């Protein structure tokens, strides 16, 4: 899949979802998405964190959130080493409450796994 340029304005969000699966379900040659790279292009907005609500630990029940910083990236895997889907990869874009958020979304594919 091509890189995706993503833009959020005040109030925009993306609800919790998983990236595993196939980008184009009609394409029989489409490789499985196994990882996602989010590259942040700006900072200074209020809100707009990328949150993983299922990543809880003894210190928090709120999950894990990454605050956008220009030039920084978040890499996460959608599949476990055995090829099963990793439910902990569920993520969401929190609402931008002031400013704008720009990022590049890149899906990495597993050339060995076909539909």
mmCIF file of C-alpha atoms in Angstrom:
data_model
loop_
_atom_site.group_PDB
_atom_site.id
_atom_site.type_symbol
_atom_site.label_atom_id
_atom_site.label_comp_id
_atom_site.label_asym_id
_atom_site.label_seq_id
_atom_site.Cartn_x
_atom_site.Cartn_y
_atom_site.Cartn_z
ATOM 1 C CA UNK A 1 0.000 0.000 0.000
ATOM 2 C CA UNK A 2 1.066 3.550 -0.599
ATOM 3 C CA UNK A 3 2.015 5.891 2.200
ATOM 4 C CA UNK A 4 -1.006 7.683 3.607
ATOM 5 C CA UNK A 5 -0.821 11.377 4.530
ATOM 6 C CA UNK A 6 -3.234 11.976 7.415
ATOM 7 C CA UNK A 7 -4.536 15.344 8.618
ATOM 8 C CA UNK A 8 -6.673 16.011 11.695
ATOM 9 C CA UNK A 9 -8.261 19.365 12.548
ATOM 10 C CA UNK A 10 -9.999 20.517 15.734
ATOM 11 C CA UNK A 11 -12.449 17.884 16.942
ATOM 12 C CA UNK A 12 -11.331 15.144 14.562
ATOM 13 C CA UNK A 13 -10.555 11.685 15.904
ATOM 14 C CA UNK A 14 -10.227 8.079 14.754
ATOM 15 C CA UNK A 15 -11.989 5.491 16.897
ATOM 16 C CA UNK A 16 -10.257 2.382 18.259
ATOM 17 C CA UNK A 17 -9.437 -0.155 15.539
ATOM 18 C CA UNK A 18 -6.896 -2.756 14.418
ATOM 19 C CA UNK A 19 -4.716 -2.512 11.308
ATOM 20 C CA UNK A 20 -4.266 -6.225 10.723
ATOM 21 C CA UNK A 21 -5.982 -7.633 7.727
ATOM 22 C CA UNK A 22 -5.831 -6.679 4.125
ATOM 23 C CA UNK A 23 -5.900 -3.165 2.727
ATOM 24 C CA UNK A 24 -7.839 -4.165 -0.375
ATOM 25 C CA UNK A 25 -9.934 -7.252 0.282
ATOM 26 C CA UNK A 26 -10.605 -7.579 -3.474
ATOM 27 C CA UNK A 27 -6.898 -8.077 -4.263
ATOM 28 C CA UNK A 28 -6.063 -11.772 -3.914
ATOM 29 C CA UNK A 29 -2.333 -10.974 -4.040
ATOM 30 C CA UNK A 30 -2.523 -8.454 -1.161
ATOM 31 C CA UNK A 31 -0.080 -9.291 1.592
ATOM 32 C CA UNK A 32 -1.104 -9.296 5.262
ATOM 33 C CA UNK A 33 -0.455 -6.085 7.207
ATOM 34 C CA UNK A 34 1.819 -7.098 10.070
ATOM 35 C CA UNK A 35 3.073 -3.742 11.368
ATOM 36 C CA UNK A 36 2.241 -0.047 11.253
ATOM 37 C CA UNK A 37 4.591 2.936 11.316
ATOM 38 C CA UNK A 38 3.152 6.334 12.254
ATOM 39 C CA UNK A 39 5.522 9.238 11.492
ATOM 40 C CA UNK A 40 4.535 12.523 13.106
ATOM 41 C CA UNK A 41 5.093 15.613 10.944
ATOM 42 C CA UNK A 42 4.261 18.316 13.481
ATOM 43 C CA UNK A 43 3.682 19.005 17.151
ATOM 44 C CA UNK A 44 2.181 21.743 19.290
ATOM 45 C CA UNK A 45 -1.455 20.706 19.004
ATOM 46 C CA UNK A 46 -3.552 19.951 22.058
ATOM 47 C CA UNK A 47 -4.826 16.388 22.079
ATOM 48 C CA UNK A 48 -4.183 14.114 19.118
ATOM 49 C CA UNK A 49 -2.388 11.373 21.053
ATOM 50 C CA UNK A 50 -2.205 7.881 19.577
ATOM 51 C CA UNK A 51 -3.579 5.600 22.291
ATOM 52 C CA UNK A 52 -3.513 1.850 22.766
ATOM 53 C CA UNK A 53 -6.428 1.273 25.166
ATOM 54 C CA UNK A 54 -5.690 -2.421 25.771
ATOM 55 C CA UNK A 55 -2.070 -1.867 26.879
ATOM 56 C CA UNK A 56 -2.756 -1.744 30.592
ATOM 57 C CA UNK A 57 -0.325 -2.547 33.392
ATOM 58 C CA UNK A 58 -0.061 -2.382 37.175
ATOM 59 C CA UNK A 59 0.533 1.389 37.068
ATOM 60 C CA UNK A 60 -2.384 2.400 34.878
ATOM 61 C CA UNK A 61 -5.715 1.158 33.611
ATOM 62 C CA UNK A 62 -5.845 3.890 30.959
ATOM 63 C CA UNK A 63 -3.726 2.114 28.366
ATOM 64 C CA UNK A 64 -0.685 3.620 26.655
ATOM 65 C CA UNK A 65 -0.680 6.934 24.761
ATOM 66 C CA UNK A 66 1.988 8.496 22.528
ATOM 67 C CA UNK A 67 2.089 12.288 22.215
ATOM 68 C CA UNK A 68 2.911 13.491 18.676
ATOM 69 C CA UNK A 69 6.388 15.035 18.326
ATOM 70 C CA UNK A 70 7.727 16.246 14.972
ATOM 71 C CA UNK A 71 10.118 13.700 13.453
ATOM 72 C CA UNK A 72 9.245 10.954 15.948
ATOM 73 C CA UNK A 73 7.547 7.697 15.028
ATOM 74 C CA UNK A 74 5.518 4.918 16.596
ATOM 75 C CA UNK A 75 6.031 1.383 15.306
ATOM 76 C CA UNK A 76 3.752 -1.428 16.430
ATOM 77 C CA UNK A 77 3.057 -4.951 15.298
ATOM 78 C CA UNK A 78 -0.427 -6.202 14.464
ATOM 79 C CA UNK A 79 0.496 -9.878 14.418
ATOM 80 C CA UNK A 80 2.102 -12.104 17.017
ATOM 81 C CA UNK A 81 5.226 -14.112 16.077
ATOM 82 C CA UNK A 82 3.017 -17.163 15.457
ATOM 83 C CA UNK A 83 0.950 -15.226 12.887
ATOM 84 C CA UNK A 84 -2.134 -14.741 15.058
ATOM 85 C CA UNK A 85 -3.659 -11.291 15.392
ATOM 86 C CA UNK A 86 -2.461 -9.247 18.373
ATOM 87 C CA UNK A 87 -5.482 -7.704 20.082
ATOM 88 C CA UNK A 88 -3.175 -5.350 22.036
ATOM 89 C CA UNK A 89 -2.474 -3.522 18.762
ATOM 90 C CA UNK A 90 -5.902 -1.877 18.909
ATOM 91 C CA UNK A 91 -5.301 1.880 18.729
ATOM 92 C CA UNK A 92 -7.113 5.181 18.336
ATOM 93 C CA UNK A 93 -6.353 8.796 17.494
ATOM 94 C CA UNK A 94 -7.573 10.960 20.350
ATOM 95 C CA UNK A 95 -9.426 14.161 19.366
ATOM 96 C CA UNK A 96 -7.345 17.178 18.422
ATOM 97 C CA UNK A 97 -8.754 19.925 20.650
ATOM 98 C CA UNK A 98 -6.578 22.818 19.442
ATOM 99 C CA UNK A 99 -4.447 23.041 16.315
ATOM 100 C CA UNK A 100 -3.792 20.472 13.617
ATOM 101 C CA UNK A 101 -2.105 17.071 13.475
ATOM 102 C CA UNK A 102 -0.202 15.787 10.446
ATOM 103 C CA UNK A 103 1.317 12.335 10.086
ATOM 104 C CA UNK A 104 2.318 9.699 7.583
ATOM 105 C CA UNK A 105 0.827 6.244 8.002
ATOM 106 C CA UNK A 106 2.765 3.310 6.561
ATOM 107 C CA UNK A 107 1.649 -0.308 6.674
ATOM 108 C CA UNK A 108 4.289 -3.024 6.505
ATOM 109 C CA UNK A 109 3.275 -6.269 4.848
ATOM 110 C CA UNK A 110 4.259 -9.885 5.330
ATOM 111 C CA UNK A 111 5.203 -11.271 1.901
ATOM 112 C CA UNK A 112 4.868 -14.852 3.138
ATOM 113 C CA UNK A 113 1.260 -14.644 4.255
ATOM 114 C CA UNK A 114 -1.438 -14.499 1.612
ATOM 115 C CA UNK A 115 -5.180 -14.506 2.047
#
